[in-house]
Amino acid sequence: SSSSVLPTSSDASGRARFAGIENSVDTSWSFQYATFPFLHGKEDSIVFLGQCYLLGEELTPLLVNMKGVVEQTEFFQRDNYLLLTSIRRSLVSLVEALYTDKGQSIRAGVIKYFESQGRNRFTKEDVKIIVLLESALLNLGRCIDLVKPAGLLAGSVPAPTWARALDALEKSMNNIQVVCDPDQPLDPKDWGKL
């Protein structure tokens, strides 16, 4: 005796069919939010790192969509344009906070955190932190400007422009990760020390 998981039938060619399921499989993915320990730190600098890092991570669905557009396998999703502009506004607010009195202590705390971890050569000085984050903002702004006609449903964007927008997005995400990833992997020499 045999058993099958899905009900089957045969078509005219004698091939087994899976009760119509082959034509009804829809795939999708979503960005699930989870608690990020660095958002609940006691120090403002650690919370700042966590907030910036998560903003960079929220750009991942846009990155996937834009790669599909560049490869001409997807259409640009307008929701991703709105997400892009929203994330840039949030990142602007965080970076502007670095220019306040409280921002000086945040920058000093970030430097102290990375020095205590013995890593991230890009954040040895607070000027470098600001420069990299300002560069991330500049690239996000450039990406927004390049895809704006498609994002606002006002016109089309030529293929070379999509590639430039993707490049700007990738640079921005990389800068955010370099400066703001508080949870970087261990150096191999430290693996046995845990």
mmCIF file of C-alpha atoms in Angstrom:
data_model
loop_
_atom_site.group_PDB
_atom_site.id
_atom_site.type_symbol
_atom_site.label_atom_id
_atom_site.label_comp_id
_atom_site.label_asym_id
_atom_site.label_seq_id
_atom_site.Cartn_x
_atom_site.Cartn_y
_atom_site.Cartn_z
ATOM 1 C CA SER A 1 0.000 0.000 0.000
ATOM 2 C CA SER A 2 1.227 3.527 -0.705
ATOM 3 C CA SER A 3 0.332 6.844 0.740
ATOM 4 C CA SER A 4 0.757 10.339 -0.622
ATOM 5 C CA VAL A 5 1.017 13.617 1.159
ATOM 6 C CA LEU A 6 -0.834 15.615 -1.499
ATOM 7 C CA PRO A 7 -3.870 14.444 -3.453
ATOM 8 C CA THR A 8 -2.840 13.773 -7.035
ATOM 9 C CA SER A 9 -4.513 13.129 -10.349
ATOM 10 C CA SER A 10 -3.209 12.466 -13.847
ATOM 11 C CA ASP A 11 -3.450 14.821 -16.811
ATOM 12 C CA ALA A 12 -3.828 13.738 -20.450
ATOM 13 C CA SER A 13 -0.126 12.876 -20.729
ATOM 14 C CA GLY A 14 -0.313 10.599 -17.714
ATOM 15 C CA ARG A 15 1.899 12.844 -15.584
ATOM 16 C CA ALA A 16 0.911 13.237 -11.979
ATOM 17 C CA ARG A 17 -0.583 16.569 -10.978
ATOM 18 C CA PHE A 18 -0.618 17.867 -7.438
ATOM 19 C CA ALA A 19 -4.206 19.015 -7.213
ATOM 20 C CA GLY A 20 -3.450 22.368 -8.841
ATOM 21 C CA ILE A 21 -0.848 23.393 -6.280
ATOM 22 C CA GLU A 22 1.843 23.970 -8.922
ATOM 23 C CA ASN A 23 -0.049 27.034 -10.133
ATOM 24 C CA SER A 24 -0.975 28.440 -6.772
ATOM 25 C CA VAL A 25 2.295 28.774 -4.902
ATOM 26 C CA ASP A 26 2.943 32.398 -4.041
ATOM 27 C CA THR A 27 6.159 33.339 -2.378
ATOM 28 C CA SER A 28 6.898 36.373 -0.329
ATOM 29 C CA TRP A 29 9.143 37.518 2.444
ATOM 30 C CA SER A 30 8.844 40.133 5.071
ATOM 31 C CA PHE A 31 11.161 42.051 7.322
ATOM 32 C CA GLN A 32 10.505 40.884 10.867
ATOM 33 C CA TYR A 33 11.388 43.160 13.714
ATOM 34 C CA ALA A 34 12.984 41.618 16.761
ATOM 35 C CA THR A 35 14.372 42.962 19.982
ATOM 36 C CA PHE A 36 17.883 44.257 19.454
ATOM 37 C CA PRO A 37 19.875 44.294 22.701
ATOM 38 C CA PHE A 38 21.807 47.438 21.811
ATOM 39 C CA LEU A 39 18.602 49.496 21.783
ATOM 40 C CA HIS A 40 18.204 48.836 25.482
ATOM 41 C CA GLY A 41 21.717 49.727 26.599
ATOM 42 C CA LYS A 42 22.402 51.959 29.543
ATOM 43 C CA GLU A 43 24.746 54.224 27.584
ATOM 44 C CA ASP A 44 23.445 56.689 25.007
ATOM 45 C CA SER A 45 26.323 55.850 22.677
ATOM 46 C CA ILE A 46 25.369 52.159 22.538
ATOM 47 C CA VAL A 47 21.707 53.012 21.915
ATOM 48 C CA PHE A 48 22.840 55.395 19.155
ATOM 49 C CA LEU A 49 24.855 52.610 17.509
ATOM 50 C CA GLY A 50 21.885 50.251 17.713
ATOM 51 C CA GLN A 51 19.466 52.790 16.227
ATOM 52 C CA CYS A 52 21.790 53.631 13.332
ATOM 53 C CA TYR A 53 22.553 49.997 12.649
ATOM 54 C CA LEU A 54 18.884 49.023 12.539
ATOM 55 C CA LEU A 55 18.134 51.871 10.136
ATOM 56 C CA GLY A 56 20.809 50.487 7.842
ATOM 57 C CA GLU A 57 19.367 46.996 8.148
ATOM 58 C CA GLU A 58 15.887 48.266 7.292
ATOM 59 C CA LEU A 59 17.275 49.193 3.877
ATOM 60 C CA THR A 60 17.796 45.497 3.044
ATOM 61 C CA PRO A 61 14.390 44.949 1.364
ATOM 62 C CA LEU A 62 15.068 48.007 -0.803
ATOM 63 C CA LEU A 63 18.503 46.662 -1.690
ATOM 64 C CA VAL A 64 16.997 43.338 -2.786
ATOM 65 C CA ASN A 65 14.309 45.100 -4.825
ATOM 66 C CA MET A 66 16.781 47.483 -6.447
ATOM 67 C CA LYS A 67 19.128 44.619 -7.382
ATOM 68 C CA GLY A 68 16.157 42.963 -9.075
ATOM 69 C CA VAL A 69 15.400 46.183 -10.971
ATOM 70 C CA VAL A 70 19.025 46.493 -12.124
ATOM 71 C CA GLU A 71 18.977 42.832 -13.230
ATOM 72 C CA GLN A 72 15.611 43.520 -14.909
ATOM 73 C CA THR A 73 13.841 40.764 -12.998
ATOM 74 C CA GLU A 74 11.638 43.009 -10.833
ATOM 75 C CA PHE A 75 9.669 46.212 -10.896
ATOM 76 C CA PHE A 76 10.539 48.922 -8.397
ATOM 77 C CA GLN A 77 8.171 48.859 -5.446
ATOM 78 C CA ARG A 78 6.860 52.304 -4.567
ATOM 79 C CA ASP A 79 6.690 51.316 -0.888
ATOM 80 C CA ASN A 80 10.460 50.935 -0.968
ATOM 81 C CA TYR A 81 10.842 54.523 -2.144
ATOM 82 C CA LEU A 82 8.728 55.696 0.775
ATOM 83 C CA LEU A 83 10.807 53.497 3.100
ATOM 84 C CA LEU A 84 14.009 54.983 1.697
ATOM 85 C CA THR A 85 12.886 58.556 2.315
ATOM 86 C CA SER A 86 11.642 57.706 5.805
ATOM 87 C CA ILE A 87 14.888 55.994 6.798
ATOM 88 C CA ARG A 88 16.930 58.913 5.499
ATOM 89 C CA ARG A 89 14.857 61.352 7.585
ATOM 90 C CA SER A 90 15.374 59.189 10.680
ATOM 91 C CA LEU A 91 19.107 58.942 10.056
ATOM 92 C CA VAL A 92 19.300 62.729 9.555
ATOM 93 C CA SER A 93 17.731 63.170 12.991
ATOM 94 C CA LEU A 94 20.256 60.830 14.592
ATOM 95 C CA VAL A 95 23.226 62.492 12.904
ATOM 96 C CA GLU A 96 21.950 65.959 13.836
ATOM 97 C CA ALA A 97 21.907 64.796 17.453
ATOM 98 C CA LEU A 98 25.679 64.339 17.191
ATOM 99 C CA TYR A 99 26.032 68.121 16.854
ATOM 100 C CA THR A 100 24.337 68.836 20.184
ATOM 101 C CA ASP A 101 25.958 68.931 23.614
ATOM 102 C CA LYS A 102 24.724 65.384 24.203
ATOM 103 C CA GLY A 103 26.214 64.392 20.845
ATOM 104 C CA GLN A 104 29.740 65.007 22.079
ATOM 105 C CA SER A 105 29.268 62.436 24.825
ATOM 106 C CA ILE A 106 27.707 60.012 22.332
ATOM 107 C CA ARG A 107 30.712 60.327 20.005
ATOM 108 C CA ALA A 108 33.119 59.897 22.921
ATOM 109 C CA GLY A 109 31.156 56.855 24.112
ATOM 110 C CA VAL A 110 31.229 55.281 20.647
ATOM 111 C CA ILE A 111 34.999 55.731 20.444
ATOM 112 C CA LYS A 112 35.441 54.306 23.946
ATOM 113 C CA TYR A 113 33.212 51.330 23.094
ATOM 114 C CA PHE A 114 35.149 50.435 19.960
ATOM 115 C CA GLU A 115 38.520 50.976 21.618
ATOM 116 C CA SER A 116 37.481 48.674 24.458
ATOM 117 C CA GLN A 117 36.579 46.074 21.842
ATOM 118 C CA GLY A 118 39.904 46.617 20.046
ATOM 119 C CA ARG A 119 38.306 46.992 16.621
ATOM 120 C CA ASN A 120 36.817 49.288 14.022
ATOM 121 C CA ARG A 121 39.743 51.420 12.890
ATOM 122 C CA PHE A 122 37.337 53.843 11.192
ATOM 123 C CA THR A 123 36.025 55.258 14.453
ATOM 124 C CA LYS A 124 39.220 56.189 16.266
ATOM 125 C CA GLU A 125 38.195 59.852 16.081
ATOM 126 C CA ASP A 126 34.754 61.393 16.341
ATOM 127 C CA VAL A 127 35.381 63.321 13.105
ATOM 128 C CA LYS A 128 35.595 60.027 11.214
ATOM 129 C CA ILE A 129 32.291 58.878 12.702
ATOM 130 C CA ILE A 130 30.565 62.035 11.503
ATOM 131 C CA VAL A 131 32.250 61.926 8.083
ATOM 132 C CA LEU A 132 31.156 58.342 7.445
ATOM 133 C CA LEU A 133 27.583 58.982 8.602
ATOM 134 C CA GLU A 134 27.377 62.194 6.566
ATOM 135 C CA SER A 135 28.645 60.214 3.575
ATOM 136 C CA ALA A 136 25.925 57.613 4.195
ATOM 137 C CA LEU A 137 23.332 60.403 4.219
ATOM 138 C CA LEU A 138 24.772 61.908 1.041
ATOM 139 C CA ASN A 139 24.560 58.555 -0.727
ATOM 140 C CA LEU A 140 21.010 57.948 0.499
ATOM 141 C CA GLY A 141 20.041 61.392 -0.792
ATOM 142 C CA ARG A 142 21.687 60.635 -4.128
ATOM 143 C CA CYS A 143 19.790 57.338 -4.333
ATOM 144 C CA ILE A 144 16.506 59.116 -3.558
ATOM 145 C CA ASP A 145 17.155 61.716 -6.257
ATOM 146 C CA LEU A 146 17.978 59.055 -8.852
ATOM 147 C CA VAL A 147 14.880 56.905 -8.250
ATOM 148 C CA LYS A 148 12.456 59.734 -7.466
ATOM 149 C CA PRO A 149 10.596 59.616 -10.829
ATOM 150 C CA ALA A 150 9.792 55.915 -10.296
ATOM 151 C CA GLY A 151 9.112 56.365 -6.586
ATOM 152 C CA LEU A 152 6.621 59.160 -7.185
ATOM 153 C CA LEU A 153 5.155 57.422 -10.244
ATOM 154 C CA ALA A 154 6.076 60.511 -12.270
ATOM 155 C CA GLY A 155 8.268 58.940 -14.925
ATOM 156 C CA SER A 156 10.694 56.198 -15.801
ATOM 157 C CA VAL A 157 14.293 55.782 -14.737
ATOM 158 C CA PRO A 158 16.888 54.625 -17.297
ATOM 159 C CA ALA A 159 18.792 51.398 -16.601
ATOM 160 C CA PRO A 160 22.183 53.105 -16.045
ATOM 161 C CA THR A 161 20.572 55.377 -13.461
ATOM 162 C CA TRP A 162 19.238 52.352 -11.566
ATOM 163 C CA ALA A 163 22.788 50.973 -11.423
ATOM 164 C CA ARG A 164 24.096 54.288 -10.026
ATOM 165 C CA ALA A 165 21.278 54.363 -7.462
ATOM 166 C CA LEU A 166 22.113 50.804 -6.397
ATOM 167 C CA ASP A 167 25.772 51.758 -6.022
ATOM 168 C CA ALA A 168 24.841 54.762 -3.847
ATOM 169 C CA LEU A 169 22.577 52.582 -1.684
ATOM 170 C CA GLU A 170 25.268 49.941 -1.200
ATOM 171 C CA LYS A 171 27.854 52.586 -0.241
ATOM 172 C CA SER A 172 25.446 54.096 2.259
ATOM 173 C CA MET A 173 24.629 50.750 3.844
ATOM 174 C CA ASN A 174 28.327 49.894 4.055
ATOM 175 C CA ASN A 175 29.155 53.194 5.791
ATOM 176 C CA ILE A 176 26.358 52.682 8.289
ATOM 177 C CA GLN A 177 27.561 49.175 9.041
ATOM 178 C CA VAL A 178 31.205 50.236 9.416
ATOM 179 C CA VAL A 179 30.358 52.935 11.942
ATOM 180 C CA CYS A 180 27.299 51.573 13.680
ATOM 181 C CA ASP A 181 27.547 47.789 13.924
ATOM 182 C CA PRO A 182 28.079 47.246 17.642
ATOM 183 C CA ASP A 183 28.001 43.482 17.274
ATOM 184 C CA GLN A 184 30.833 42.711 14.889
ATOM 185 C CA PRO A 185 32.304 39.217 14.672
ATOM 186 C CA LEU A 186 35.128 38.148 16.901
ATOM 187 C CA ASP A 187 38.648 38.141 15.613
ATOM 188 C CA PRO A 188 39.666 34.478 15.039
ATOM 189 C CA LYS A 189 42.417 34.826 17.662
ATOM 190 C CA ASP A 190 39.686 35.501 20.262
ATOM 191 C CA TRP A 191 37.493 32.481 19.451
ATOM 192 C CA GLY A 192 38.812 30.309 22.274
ATOM 193 C CA LYS A 193 38.530 33.052 24.901
ATOM 194 C CA LEU A 194 34.758 32.934 25.357
#
